[in-house]
Coordinates of C-alpha atoms in Angstrom, one line a residue:
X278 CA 10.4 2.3 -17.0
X279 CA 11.1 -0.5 -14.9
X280 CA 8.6 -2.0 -11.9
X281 CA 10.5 -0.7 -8.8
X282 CA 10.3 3.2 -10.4
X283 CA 7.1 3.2 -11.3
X284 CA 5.7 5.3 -8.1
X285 CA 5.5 8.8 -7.5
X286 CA 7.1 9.8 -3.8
X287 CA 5.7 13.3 -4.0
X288 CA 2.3 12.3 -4.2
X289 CA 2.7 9.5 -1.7
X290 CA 4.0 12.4 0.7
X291 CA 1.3 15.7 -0.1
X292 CA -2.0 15.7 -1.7
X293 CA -1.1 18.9 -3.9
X294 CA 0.3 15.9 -5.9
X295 CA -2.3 13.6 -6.3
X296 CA -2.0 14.4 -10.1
X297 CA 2.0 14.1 -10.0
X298 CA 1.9 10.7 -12.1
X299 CA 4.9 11.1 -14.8
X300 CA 7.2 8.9 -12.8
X301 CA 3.3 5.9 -12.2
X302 CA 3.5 4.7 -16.4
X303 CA 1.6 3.2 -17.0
X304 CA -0.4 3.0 -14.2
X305 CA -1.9 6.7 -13.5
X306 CA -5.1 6.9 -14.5
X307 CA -8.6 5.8 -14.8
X308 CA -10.6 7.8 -17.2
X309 CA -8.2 10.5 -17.0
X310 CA -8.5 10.6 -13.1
X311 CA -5.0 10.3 -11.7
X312 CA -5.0 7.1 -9.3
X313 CA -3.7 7.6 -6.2
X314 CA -1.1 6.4 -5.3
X315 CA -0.3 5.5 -8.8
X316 CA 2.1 3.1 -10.0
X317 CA 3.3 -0.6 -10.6
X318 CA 4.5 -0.8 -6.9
X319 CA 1.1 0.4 -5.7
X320 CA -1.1 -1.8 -8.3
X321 CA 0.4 -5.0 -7.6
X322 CA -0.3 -4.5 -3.4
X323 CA -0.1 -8.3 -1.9
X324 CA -3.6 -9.8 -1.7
X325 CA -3.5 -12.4 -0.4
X326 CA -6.4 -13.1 2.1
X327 CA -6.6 -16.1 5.0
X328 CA -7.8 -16.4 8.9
X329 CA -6.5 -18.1 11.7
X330 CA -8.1 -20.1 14.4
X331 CA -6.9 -22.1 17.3
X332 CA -8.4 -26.0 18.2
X333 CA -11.3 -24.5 19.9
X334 CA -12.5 -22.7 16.6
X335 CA -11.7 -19.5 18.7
X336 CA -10.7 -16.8 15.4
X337 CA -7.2 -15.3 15.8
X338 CA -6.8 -11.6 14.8
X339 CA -4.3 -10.2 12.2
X340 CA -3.0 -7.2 13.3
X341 CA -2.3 -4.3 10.8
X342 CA -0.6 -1.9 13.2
X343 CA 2.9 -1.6 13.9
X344 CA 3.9 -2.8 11.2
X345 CA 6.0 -0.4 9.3
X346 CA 9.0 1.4 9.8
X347 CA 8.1 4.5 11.8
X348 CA 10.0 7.3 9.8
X349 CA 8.3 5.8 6.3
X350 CA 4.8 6.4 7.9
X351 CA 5.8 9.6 9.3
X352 CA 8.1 11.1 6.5
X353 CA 6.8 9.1 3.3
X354 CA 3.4 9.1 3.5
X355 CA 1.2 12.1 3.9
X356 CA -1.7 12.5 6.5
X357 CA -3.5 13.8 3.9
X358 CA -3.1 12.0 1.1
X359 CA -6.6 9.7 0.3
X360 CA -6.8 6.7 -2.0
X361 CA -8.4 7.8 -5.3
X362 CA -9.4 5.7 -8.3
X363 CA -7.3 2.7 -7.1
X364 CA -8.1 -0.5 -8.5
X365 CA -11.1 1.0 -10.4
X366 CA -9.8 0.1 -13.5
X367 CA -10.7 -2.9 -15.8
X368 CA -7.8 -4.8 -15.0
X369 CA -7.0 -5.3 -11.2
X370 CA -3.6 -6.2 -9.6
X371 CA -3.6 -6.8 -6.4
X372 CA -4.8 -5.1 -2.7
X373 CA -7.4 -2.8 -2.4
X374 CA -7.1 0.7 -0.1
X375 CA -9.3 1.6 2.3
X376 CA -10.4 5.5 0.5
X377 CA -11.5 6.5 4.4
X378 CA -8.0 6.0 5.5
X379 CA -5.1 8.4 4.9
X380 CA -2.2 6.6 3.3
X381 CA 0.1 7.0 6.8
X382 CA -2.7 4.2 8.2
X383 CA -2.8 2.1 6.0
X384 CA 0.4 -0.1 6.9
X385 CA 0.2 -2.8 4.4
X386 CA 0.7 -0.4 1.5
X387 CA 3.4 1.3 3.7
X388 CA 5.4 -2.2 4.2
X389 CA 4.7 -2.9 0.3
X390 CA 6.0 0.0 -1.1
X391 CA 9.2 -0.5 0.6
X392 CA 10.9 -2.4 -2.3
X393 CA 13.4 -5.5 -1.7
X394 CA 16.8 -5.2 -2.7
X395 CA 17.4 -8.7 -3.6
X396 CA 15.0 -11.2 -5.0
X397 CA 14.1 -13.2 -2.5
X398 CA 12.7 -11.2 0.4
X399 CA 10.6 -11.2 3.4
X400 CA 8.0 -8.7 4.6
X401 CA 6.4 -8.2 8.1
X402 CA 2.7 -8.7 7.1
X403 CA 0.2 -8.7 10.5
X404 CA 1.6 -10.6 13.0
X405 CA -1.6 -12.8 15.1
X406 CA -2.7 -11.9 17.8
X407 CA -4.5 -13.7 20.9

């Protein structure tokens, strides 16, 4: 199984299937607790972490809303589906979820999961804000 199909949609989408993890290898579970949302895609979330600050040392915030295409936050990713076991195992890959957040807030993930087409992409990732 290649990088781009290692996700499950359905338990992106519903919480009755946080354990649906055939399509995550091998990423699915930490001590036989699925990991939600499983998966290569998910695993590797960008994590890349840096501020902003104008002459004045006045800090600029990055903004996480409004990022992501409306009818993937609305149709792809479930209200209540919760972050579970992710990036509790011994090897980590990238981003970490807040588990307080239903995946249809938390933006970054939603803009990550949306696989490129061609090699060489770009990604909306929090535009600054004043």
């Amino acid at each position: 199984m290649g990088y781009v199909k290692s996700r499950s949609d359905l338990q992106l989408r519903n919480r009755g299937y946080e354990n649906q993890t055939s399509d995550c290898m091998p990423k699915v579970d930490v001590n036989g607790m699925a990991i939600v949302p499983c998966g290569f895609v998910a695993w590797s979330l960008f994590n890349d972490t840096y501020s902003f600050s104008t002459d004045s040392n006045q800090q600029l915030q990055v903004n996480k809303r409004h990022i992501s295409w409306k009818s993937d936050k609305e149709d792809k990713f479930g209200s209540d589906v919760f972050p579970k076991n992710f990036q509790n195992g011994s090897l980590i890959g990238g981003g970490r979820l807040n588990e307080s957040l239903p995946l249809n807030e938390q933006e970054d993930l939603i803009v990550w999961m949306r696989t490129a087409a061609l090699p060489t992409f770009r990604k909306l990732y929090n535009p600054i804000s004043s």
